[in-house]
């Protein structure tokens, strides 16, 4: 949208104050107000008018269970600015339960034989373009062949496995969704306190993904994948894939 | 800063520190109003409670973007409620990125002494009287825009007027509401007739 004139800004004072402009206009008005040397007193005066409109609404008591439902969700929801454990910052009575990582999902116990079976089935499906993926296949097979443990990875971006072989761990997946435009996947290990360590990135996932993690699983309790604009030191968004490394 | 805002600012700080209990206190303060706002938009209690739940979760997640020095936590929370409620009923229109809407709403939640001072002195009943006293076309435009999530262009379509006229009704309606709530303290709006609005607006 081209730059708006001061007159246009003033004419949209009411609509802007209520958020009743489309997103482009909204940005245009905001940018204009931030940079214009005119006072635009009327626009600024009307901002916050929604407070008055909501002040006239009669309160309605929520159902008794809504608060509990909210608090249960919050207990499992990381904040954008501190994806470390909520429990660490929340004063609660000490308990004997081990602290749960906040990205924990349903733990999936999986026998190594079953993992191998699944990968063999998967490799069968990849057979048509196997020549292009020989190196990845070999890496996947080596990881599986010497696996000590495997952990199911699941999430909105697809599914896969973290396979631990001695002091080496791989993330293996087939058919991962592409990260959002302009973003990459970043791989994380988190300890029981929710402290994240970056252990790799995937910039443009092939149909078959095999990534050697940059360090062993150590005392990590959670593996996670987030979409990030670039490699970062701590996750800035909710994970798109998660695995519990416990049990 | 009023007592309410100071209390809200402290709650925001505790929520930012990861204290879920503080979010519970925020819920105790505003869940009733939040549900009322959600119900006003979605008109279904179960769905409205889902909206309230999601809005408080969003405040929990995004609290770091909120600056108590620049805005009212209550106003932001209720705007987040409204954004989510509108997102649910917006089936006939283009989907709006609700997170983007939350972000932009941060710029619109005050603090604005014009409204805050007026509301300190008036009751909810006074506000309802003031809204009811607006000319029908202005009140209708405000309700469509705020509680039903229409842009001024959509208000124009629904009410069969030019976009500039709809924008003018919102401007005039809010101005009258402000003056009514503020008594004689509010500076009168310039005498702008909707029909004289710039031809460029609304195109």
Short mmCIF file of C-alpha atoms in Angstrom, two decimals:
data_model
loop_
_atom_site.label_atom_id
_atom_site.label_comp_id
_atom_site.label_asym_id
_atom_site.label_seq_id
_atom_site.Cartn_x
_atom_site.Cartn_y
_atom_site.Cartn_z
CA UNK A 1 0.00 0.00 0.00
CA UNK A 2 1.32 3.44 -0.90
CA UNK A 3 2.02 5.85 1.87
CA UNK A 4 -1.13 7.41 3.27
CA UNK A 5 -1.61 11.13 3.58
CA UNK A 6 -2.17 12.75 6.95
CA UNK A 7 -5.76 13.41 5.93
CA UNK A 8 -6.35 9.76 5.16
CA UNK A 9 -4.89 8.76 8.51
CA UNK A 10 -7.27 11.07 10.33
CA UNK A 11 -10.23 9.81 8.35
CA UNK A 12 -9.45 6.27 9.49
CA UNK A 13 -9.09 7.32 13.13
CA UNK A 14 -12.14 5.40 14.36
CA UNK A 15 -11.60 2.35 12.19
CA UNK A 16 -7.95 2.11 13.17
CA UNK A 17 -8.66 2.61 16.86
CA UNK A 18 -11.03 -0.37 16.77
CA UNK A 19 -8.83 -2.56 14.61
CA UNK A 20 -11.45 -2.35 11.86
CA UNK A 21 -8.97 -1.89 9.04
CA UNK A 22 -7.32 -4.62 7.03
CA UNK A 23 -3.80 -5.73 7.91
CA UNK A 24 -2.08 -3.66 5.22
CA UNK A 25 -3.90 -0.49 6.20
CA UNK A 26 -3.23 -1.23 9.83
CA UNK A 27 0.50 -1.35 9.19
CA UNK A 28 0.37 1.73 7.00
CA UNK A 29 -1.38 3.76 9.69
CA UNK A 30 0.96 2.49 12.41
CA UNK A 31 4.02 3.30 10.33
CA UNK A 32 2.67 6.72 9.49
CA UNK A 33 1.98 7.52 13.14
CA UNK A 34 5.43 6.36 14.11
CA UNK A 35 7.19 8.59 11.60
CA UNK A 36 4.92 11.59 11.02
CA UNK A 37 5.74 14.95 12.57
CA UNK A 38 2.06 15.89 12.73
CA UNK A 39 0.41 15.15 16.09
CA UNK A 40 -2.59 13.20 14.76
CA UNK A 41 -4.17 13.89 18.14
CA UNK A 42 -7.56 12.51 17.20
CA UNK A 43 -6.22 9.11 16.17
CA UNK A 44 -4.13 8.85 19.28
CA UNK A 45 -7.06 9.98 21.38
CA UNK A 46 -9.37 7.28 20.03
CA UNK A 47 -6.85 4.46 20.45
CA UNK A 48 -7.99 2.28 23.30
CA UNK A 49 -11.68 2.88 22.58
CA UNK A 50 -12.28 -0.85 22.70
CA UNK A 51 -11.67 -0.57 26.43
CA UNK A 52 -14.80 1.55 26.67
CA UNK A 53 -16.91 -0.74 24.53
CA UNK A 54 -15.94 -3.77 26.59
CA UNK A 55 -16.56 -1.83 29.81
CA UNK A 56 -20.24 -1.82 28.96
CA UNK A 57 -20.46 -5.59 28.70
CA UNK A 58 -21.95 -7.47 31.65
CA UNK A 59 -19.60 -10.10 33.03
CA UNK A 60 -20.56 -13.76 32.59
CA UNK A 61 -19.35 -16.39 35.04
CA UNK A 62 -17.30 -19.09 33.29
CA UNK A 63 -18.00 -22.76 33.91
CA UNK A 64 -16.25 -24.07 37.03
CA UNK A 65 -13.97 -26.36 35.04
CA UNK A 66 -12.60 -23.72 32.68
CA UNK A 67 -9.97 -22.45 35.09
CA UNK A 68 -8.63 -25.96 35.71
CA UNK A 69 -8.55 -26.65 31.99
CA UNK A 70 -6.63 -23.44 31.38
CA UNK A 71 -4.10 -24.13 34.12
CA UNK A 72 -3.53 -27.66 32.83
CA UNK A 73 -2.81 -26.27 29.36
CA UNK A 74 -0.52 -23.59 30.71
CA UNK A 75 1.47 -26.17 32.65
CA UNK A 76 2.32 -27.85 29.34
CA UNK A 77 2.79 -24.70 27.26
CA UNK A 78 6.18 -23.02 26.86
CA UNK A 79 6.37 -19.24 26.80
CA UNK A 80 7.90 -17.77 23.68
CA UNK A 81 10.63 -15.93 25.55
CA UNK A 82 11.72 -18.71 27.87
CA UNK A 83 11.21 -22.18 26.50
CA UNK A 84 12.87 -23.63 29.55
CA UNK A 85 10.73 -25.42 32.08
CA UNK A 86 7.81 -23.57 33.60
CA UNK A 87 8.27 -25.59 36.73
CA UNK A 88 11.70 -24.11 37.30
CA UNK A 89 10.28 -20.62 37.62
CA UNK A 90 7.01 -21.45 39.30
CA UNK A 91 7.05 -21.64 43.08
CA UNK A 92 5.31 -24.88 43.84
CA UNK A 93 5.43 -27.27 46.70
CA UNK A 94 8.34 -29.66 46.29
CA UNK A 95 7.31 -33.06 45.13
CA UNK A 96 9.03 -36.32 44.57
CA UNK A 97 7.97 -36.65 40.95
CA UNK A 98 10.77 -36.06 38.47
CA UNK A 99 10.35 -32.74 36.74
CA UNK A 100 8.79 -33.13 33.34
CA UNK A 101 10.26 -31.42 30.33
CA UNK A 102 7.75 -29.01 28.92
CA UNK A 103 7.95 -30.37 25.41
CA UNK A 104 7.32 -33.85 26.55
CA UNK A 105 4.80 -35.78 24.48
CA UNK A 106 3.51 -39.27 24.91
CA UNK A 107 6.58 -41.44 25.41
CA UNK A 108 6.72 -44.25 22.96
CA UNK A 109 8.64 -47.31 23.98
CA UNK A 110 9.83 -49.09 20.92
CA UNK A 111 11.85 -52.25 20.57
CA UNK A 112 14.85 -52.12 18.35
CA UNK A 113 13.50 -54.94 16.22
CA UNK A 114 10.37 -52.98 15.53
CA UNK A 115 12.42 -49.94 14.55
CA UNK A 116 14.45 -52.00 12.13
CA UNK A 117 11.29 -53.49 10.70
CA UNK A 118 9.79 -50.07 10.16
CA UNK A 119 12.92 -48.75 8.52
CA UNK A 120 13.16 -51.77 6.24
CA UNK A 121 9.56 -51.23 5.23
CA UNK A 122 10.37 -47.58 4.66
CA UNK A 123 13.44 -48.37 2.62
CA UNK A 124 11.33 -50.61 0.43
CA UNK A 125 9.14 -47.63 -0.34
CA UNK A 126 12.20 -45.55 -1.19
CA UNK A 127 13.51 -48.17 -3.57
CA UNK A 128 12.49 -46.35 -6.73
CA UNK A 129 14.93 -43.51 -6.16
CA UNK A 130 17.37 -45.33 -3.98
CA UNK A 131 20.35 -44.54 -6.14
CA UNK A 132 20.08 -40.91 -5.22
CA UNK A 133 19.91 -41.73 -1.55
CA UNK A 134 22.52 -44.41 -1.11
CA UNK A 135 24.60 -42.45 1.35
CA UNK A 136 21.60 -41.61 3.47
CA UNK A 137 20.38 -45.17 3.35
CA UNK A 138 23.76 -46.45 4.45
CA UNK A 139 23.88 -43.98 7.30
CA UNK A 140 20.38 -44.95 8.35
CA UNK A 141 21.16 -48.63 8.17
CA UNK A 142 24.39 -48.24 10.11
CA UNK A 143 22.54 -46.29 12.77
CA UNK A 144 19.84 -48.90 13.00
CA UNK A 145 22.19 -51.86 12.83
CA UNK A 146 24.13 -50.70 15.83
CA UNK A 147 21.24 -49.12 17.69
CA UNK A 148 21.08 -49.29 21.43
CA UNK A 149 17.82 -47.45 21.73
CA UNK A 150 15.24 -45.75 19.56
CA UNK A 151 12.72 -43.06 20.38
CA UNK A 152 9.66 -42.17 18.35
CA UNK A 153 9.53 -38.57 17.17
CA UNK A 154 6.15 -37.11 16.37
CA UNK A 155 4.63 -33.75 15.66
CA UNK A 156 2.96 -31.52 13.16
CA UNK A 157 5.86 -31.75 10.70
CA UNK A 158 5.65 -35.54 10.46
CA UNK A 159 7.33 -38.33 12.33
CA UNK A 160 10.65 -40.10 12.62
CA UNK A 161 13.08 -41.65 15.05
CA UNK A 162 16.00 -40.73 17.22
CA UNK A 163 18.34 -43.70 17.12
CA UNK A 164 21.10 -43.98 19.67
CA UNK A 165 24.14 -46.10 18.81
CA UNK A 166 26.78 -45.97 21.51
CA UNK A 167 27.79 -42.34 21.86
CA UNK A 168 26.31 -41.34 18.51
CA UNK A 169 22.71 -40.43 17.83
CA UNK A 170 20.88 -39.91 14.55
CA UNK A 171 17.60 -38.34 13.67
CA UNK A 172 15.94 -40.34 10.90
CA UNK A 173 12.71 -39.37 9.18
CA UNK A 174 10.86 -39.84 5.97
CA UNK A 175 8.52 -37.37 4.30
CA UNK A 176 8.99 -34.45 6.67
CA UNK A 177 6.96 -31.38 5.84
CA UNK A 178 8.97 -28.52 4.39
CA UNK A 179 9.77 -25.81 6.95
CA UNK A 180 7.89 -22.53 6.47
CA UNK A 181 9.20 -20.25 3.73
CA UNK A 182 12.55 -18.76 4.67
CA UNK A 183 13.01 -21.01 7.70
CA UNK A 184 15.04 -24.06 8.59
CA UNK A 185 14.54 -26.85 11.07
CA UNK A 186 16.74 -26.79 14.13
CA UNK A 187 17.28 -29.87 16.29
CA UNK A 188 17.42 -29.69 20.07
CA UNK A 189 18.20 -31.80 23.07
CA UNK A 190 16.68 -30.67 26.37
CA UNK A 191 17.54 -31.75 29.85
CA UNK A 192 15.04 -32.33 32.65
CA UNK A 193 15.13 -28.64 33.52
CA UNK A 194 14.19 -27.74 29.99
CA UNK A 195 17.57 -26.27 29.02
CA UNK A 196 17.96 -26.57 25.24
CA UNK A 197 21.13 -27.46 23.34
CA UNK A 198 21.20 -27.07 19.57
CA UNK A 199 22.38 -30.29 17.93
CA UNK A 200 21.92 -29.69 14.23
CA UNK A 201 19.87 -28.16 11.47
CA UNK A 202 17.98 -29.31 8.40
CA UNK A 203 17.77 -26.68 5.73
CA UNK A 204 15.87 -28.40 2.98
CA UNK A 205 14.62 -31.82 4.01
CA UNK A 206 14.82 -34.55 1.41
CA UNK A 207 12.24 -37.28 1.36
CA UNK A 208 14.63 -39.27 3.54
CA UNK A 209 16.40 -37.35 6.28
CA UNK A 210 19.32 -38.75 8.26
CA UNK A 211 21.10 -36.31 10.54
CA UNK A 212 23.87 -37.20 12.97
CA UNK A 213 23.26 -35.17 16.11
CA UNK A 214 26.19 -32.97 17.07
CA UNK A 215 26.47 -34.54 20.50
CA UNK A 216 25.33 -37.67 22.24
CA UNK A 217 22.04 -37.83 24.08
CA UNK A 218 23.81 -37.53 27.42
CA UNK A 219 21.29 -36.71 30.11
CA UNK A 220 18.77 -35.23 27.67
CA UNK A 221 15.17 -36.12 28.36
CA UNK A 222 13.60 -34.58 25.27
CA UNK A 223 14.46 -34.27 21.61
CA UNK A 224 12.69 -31.54 19.68
CA UNK A 225 12.68 -29.83 16.31
CA UNK A 226 11.62 -26.22 15.78
CA UNK A 227 11.34 -24.04 12.70
CA UNK A 228 13.67 -21.05 12.92
CA UNK A 229 14.74 -18.29 10.55
CA UNK A 230 18.35 -19.37 11.09
CA UNK A 231 20.37 -21.35 13.57
CA UNK A 232 19.72 -19.87 17.01
CA UNK A 233 20.91 -20.57 20.53
CA UNK A 234 17.49 -21.24 22.01
CA UNK A 235 14.19 -22.16 20.39
CA UNK A 236 11.96 -19.23 19.52
CA UNK A 237 8.88 -21.19 18.55
CA UNK A 238 6.88 -24.21 19.55
CA UNK A 239 8.36 -27.52 18.43
CA UNK A 240 7.07 -29.15 15.29
CA UNK A 241 8.50 -32.53 16.33
CA UNK A 242 9.12 -33.95 19.78
CA UNK A 243 10.36 -37.18 21.31
CA UNK A 244 10.62 -38.23 24.90
CA UNK A 245 14.02 -39.80 25.51
CA UNK A 246 12.94 -41.36 28.77
CA UNK A 247 11.59 -44.78 29.51
CA UNK B 1 -1.06 4.67 36.65
CA UNK B 2 -4.21 3.48 38.33
CA UNK B 3 -4.25 0.82 41.02
CA UNK B 4 -5.74 -1.64 38.57
CA UNK B 5 -3.00 -1.01 36.08
CA UNK B 6 -0.32 -1.29 38.73
CA UNK B 7 -1.74 -4.61 39.82
CA UNK B 8 -1.94 -5.76 36.22
CA UNK B 9 1.64 -4.66 35.61
CA UNK B 10 2.81 -6.75 38.55
CA UNK B 11 0.80 -9.70 37.28
CA UNK B 12 2.37 -9.28 33.84
CA UNK B 13 5.82 -9.29 35.39
CA UNK B 14 5.11 -12.48 37.31
CA UNK B 15 3.62 -14.14 34.23
CA UNK B 16 6.73 -13.12 32.33
CA UNK B 17 8.72 -14.86 35.04
CA UNK B 18 6.90 -18.08 34.28
CA UNK B 19 4.56 -18.06 37.26
CA UNK B 20 1.46 -19.90 36.15
CA UNK B 21 -0.21 -18.89 39.40
CA UNK B 22 -0.11 -15.27 38.26
CA UNK B 23 -1.96 -16.20 35.09
CA UNK B 24 -4.54 -17.85 37.34
CA UNK B 25 -4.91 -14.55 39.20
CA UNK B 26 -5.32 -12.72 35.92
CA UNK B 27 -8.00 -15.23 35.01
CA UNK B 28 -9.77 -14.63 38.32
CA UNK B 29 -9.80 -10.90 37.62
CA UNK B 30 -10.94 -10.89 34.03
CA UNK B 31 -12.39 -14.23 32.98
CA UNK B 32 -15.95 -12.96 33.48
CA UNK B 33 -15.39 -9.96 31.24
CA UNK B 34 -13.43 -12.03 28.75
CA UNK B 35 -16.26 -14.55 28.50
CA UNK B 36 -18.79 -11.77 28.08
CA UNK B 37 -16.79 -10.28 25.21
CA UNK B 38 -16.35 -13.71 23.58
CA UNK B 39 -20.05 -14.50 23.96
CA UNK B 40 -20.94 -11.19 22.41
CA UNK B 41 -19.11 -12.30 19.27
CA UNK B 42 -19.61 -16.06 18.97
CA UNK B 43 -22.98 -16.35 20.79
CA UNK B 44 -22.28 -19.93 21.86
CA UNK B 45 -21.20 -20.54 25.43
CA UNK B 46 -19.06 -23.59 24.82
CA UNK B 47 -17.29 -21.94 21.92
CA UNK B 48 -16.89 -18.72 23.90
CA UNK B 49 -15.21 -20.62 26.72
CA UNK B 50 -12.83 -22.18 24.21
CA UNK B 51 -12.02 -18.68 23.02
CA UNK B 52 -11.34 -17.50 26.57
CA UNK B 53 -9.13 -20.52 27.22
CA UNK B 54 -7.15 -19.91 24.04
CA UNK B 55 -6.82 -16.20 24.74
CA UNK B 56 -5.34 -16.71 28.20
CA UNK B 57 -2.96 -19.31 26.77
CA UNK B 58 -1.92 -16.77 24.13
CA UNK B 59 -1.28 -14.15 26.81
CA UNK B 60 0.83 -16.70 28.68
CA UNK B 61 2.88 -17.50 25.59
CA UNK B 62 3.29 -13.95 24.30
CA UNK B 63 3.60 -12.01 27.53
CA UNK B 64 7.12 -10.92 26.69
CA UNK B 65 5.75 -8.77 23.87
CA UNK B 66 3.53 -6.87 26.27
CA UNK B 67 4.97 -3.68 27.74
CA UNK B 68 3.08 -2.50 30.81
CA UNK B 69 4.55 0.94 30.34
CA UNK B 70 2.89 1.24 26.99
CA UNK B 71 -0.36 -0.62 27.39
CA UNK B 72 -3.05 -2.01 29.61
CA UNK B 73 -2.94 -5.74 30.23
CA UNK B 74 -6.71 -5.87 30.56
CA UNK B 75 -7.18 -4.09 27.24
CA UNK B 76 -4.71 -6.37 25.52
CA UNK B 77 -6.26 -9.50 26.98
CA UNK B 78 -9.73 -8.46 25.85
CA UNK B 79 -8.40 -7.61 22.41
CA UNK B 80 -6.82 -11.05 22.20
CA UNK B 81 -10.19 -12.53 23.22
CA UNK B 82 -11.91 -10.50 20.56
CA UNK B 83 -9.36 -11.48 17.89
CA UNK B 84 -9.92 -15.16 18.60
CA UNK B 85 -13.68 -14.87 18.80
CA UNK B 86 -13.80 -13.04 15.51
CA UNK B 87 -11.51 -15.61 13.96
CA UNK B 88 -14.15 -18.23 14.78
CA UNK B 89 -17.00 -16.40 13.14
CA UNK B 90 -15.04 -15.12 10.20
CA UNK B 91 -16.08 -17.97 7.94
CA UNK B 92 -17.46 -15.75 5.25
CA UNK B 93 -14.37 -13.63 4.95
CA UNK B 94 -10.68 -13.99 4.39
CA UNK B 95 -8.95 -15.80 7.18
CA UNK B 96 -6.92 -13.48 9.33
CA UNK B 97 -3.68 -14.52 10.94
CA UNK B 98 -4.79 -14.28 14.55
CA UNK B 99 -1.22 -14.10 15.86
CA UNK B 100 -0.53 -11.23 13.53
CA UNK B 101 -3.73 -9.57 14.76
CA UNK B 102 -2.56 -9.97 18.37
CA UNK B 103 0.75 -8.40 17.50
CA UNK B 104 -0.86 -5.42 15.84
CA UNK B 105 -3.31 -5.08 18.72
CA UNK B 106 -0.44 -4.33 21.06
CA UNK B 107 -0.23 -0.93 19.42
CA UNK B 108 -3.84 -0.26 20.13
CA UNK B 109 -4.26 -1.04 23.79
CA UNK B 110 -3.24 2.25 25.24
CA UNK B 111 -2.54 3.42 27.78
CA UNK B 112 -4.83 6.24 26.84
CA UNK B 113 -5.85 8.55 29.66
CA UNK B 114 -8.79 9.75 27.59
CA UNK B 115 -10.58 6.45 28.03
CA UNK B 116 -9.01 5.30 31.26
CA UNK B 117 -9.83 8.46 33.16
CA UNK B 118 -13.36 8.49 31.82
CA UNK B 119 -13.92 4.86 32.71
CA UNK B 120 -12.60 5.42 36.22
CA UNK B 121 -15.49 7.78 36.81
CA UNK B 122 -18.23 5.88 35.08
CA UNK B 123 -20.02 2.59 35.66
CA UNK B 124 -20.74 -0.15 33.15
CA UNK B 125 -24.31 1.08 33.14
CA UNK B 126 -23.12 4.59 32.21
CA UNK B 127 -21.18 3.11 29.30
CA UNK B 128 -24.23 1.22 28.08
CA UNK B 129 -26.33 4.38 28.30
CA UNK B 130 -23.70 6.33 26.39
CA UNK B 131 -23.53 3.68 23.65
CA UNK B 132 -27.32 3.50 23.45
CA UNK B 133 -27.50 7.26 23.05
CA UNK B 134 -25.41 7.22 19.87
CA UNK B 135 -27.18 7.72 16.55
CA UNK B 136 -28.36 4.34 15.27
CA UNK B 137 -26.06 4.25 12.27
CA UNK B 138 -23.00 5.07 14.38
CA UNK B 139 -23.86 2.54 17.07
CA UNK B 140 -24.48 -0.13 14.44
CA UNK B 141 -21.16 0.63 12.77
CA UNK B 142 -19.30 0.41 16.09
CA UNK B 143 -20.97 -2.89 16.99
CA UNK B 144 -20.23 -4.40 13.58
CA UNK B 145 -16.64 -3.25 13.74
CA UNK B 146 -15.78 -4.11 17.31
CA UNK B 147 -17.97 -7.02 18.28
CA UNK B 148 -18.43 -8.67 14.91
CA UNK B 149 -15.00 -8.02 13.51
CA UNK B 150 -15.95 -6.22 10.34
CA UNK B 151 -13.48 -3.86 8.75
CA UNK B 152 -14.88 -0.46 7.87
CA UNK B 153 -15.09 -1.58 4.25
CA UNK B 154 -17.19 -4.55 5.31
CA UNK B 155 -19.31 -2.31 7.52
CA UNK B 156 -19.89 -0.25 4.41
CA UNK B 157 -21.00 -3.30 2.43
CA UNK B 158 -23.29 -4.57 5.15
CA UNK B 159 -24.93 -1.21 5.73
CA UNK B 160 -25.01 -0.17 2.09
CA UNK B 161 -22.93 2.98 2.30
CA UNK B 162 -19.61 4.12 0.88
CA UNK B 163 -16.46 2.97 2.67
CA UNK B 164 -15.58 6.55 3.55
CA UNK B 165 -18.99 6.98 5.13
CA UNK B 166 -18.54 3.87 7.26
CA UNK B 167 -15.10 5.07 8.37
CA UNK B 168 -16.68 8.42 9.21
CA UNK B 169 -19.40 6.82 11.30
CA UNK B 170 -16.82 4.94 13.33
CA UNK B 171 -14.84 8.12 13.83
CA UNK B 172 -17.83 10.20 14.80
CA UNK B 173 -19.34 7.47 16.97
CA UNK B 174 -16.19 7.01 18.98
CA UNK B 175 -15.77 10.74 19.30
CA UNK B 176 -19.27 11.11 20.70
CA UNK B 177 -18.79 8.18 23.01
CA UNK B 178 -15.57 9.67 24.28
CA UNK B 179 -17.15 13.07 24.85
CA UNK B 180 -20.16 11.52 26.51
CA UNK B 181 -18.06 9.49 28.93
CA UNK B 182 -15.69 12.34 29.63
CA UNK B 183 -18.48 14.83 30.21
CA UNK B 184 -17.33 18.26 29.21
CA UNK B 185 -13.65 17.34 29.59
CA UNK B 186 -13.26 15.84 26.14
CA UNK B 187 -12.15 18.08 23.38
CA UNK B 188 -14.87 18.27 20.74
CA UNK B 189 -14.16 16.62 17.45
CA UNK B 190 -13.77 18.75 14.39
CA UNK B 191 -17.08 18.97 12.57
CA UNK B 192 -16.36 16.36 9.95
CA UNK B 193 -19.22 15.19 7.82
CA UNK B 194 -18.89 11.64 6.63
CA UNK B 195 -19.73 12.67 3.11
CA UNK B 196 -16.77 15.01 2.95
CA UNK B 197 -14.24 12.28 3.58
CA UNK B 198 -11.40 11.93 1.16
CA UNK B 199 -12.26 10.03 -1.95
CA UNK B 200 -9.08 8.02 -1.49
CA UNK B 201 -10.19 6.41 1.74
CA UNK B 202 -12.12 3.25 1.17
CA UNK B 203 -10.79 2.49 -2.25
#
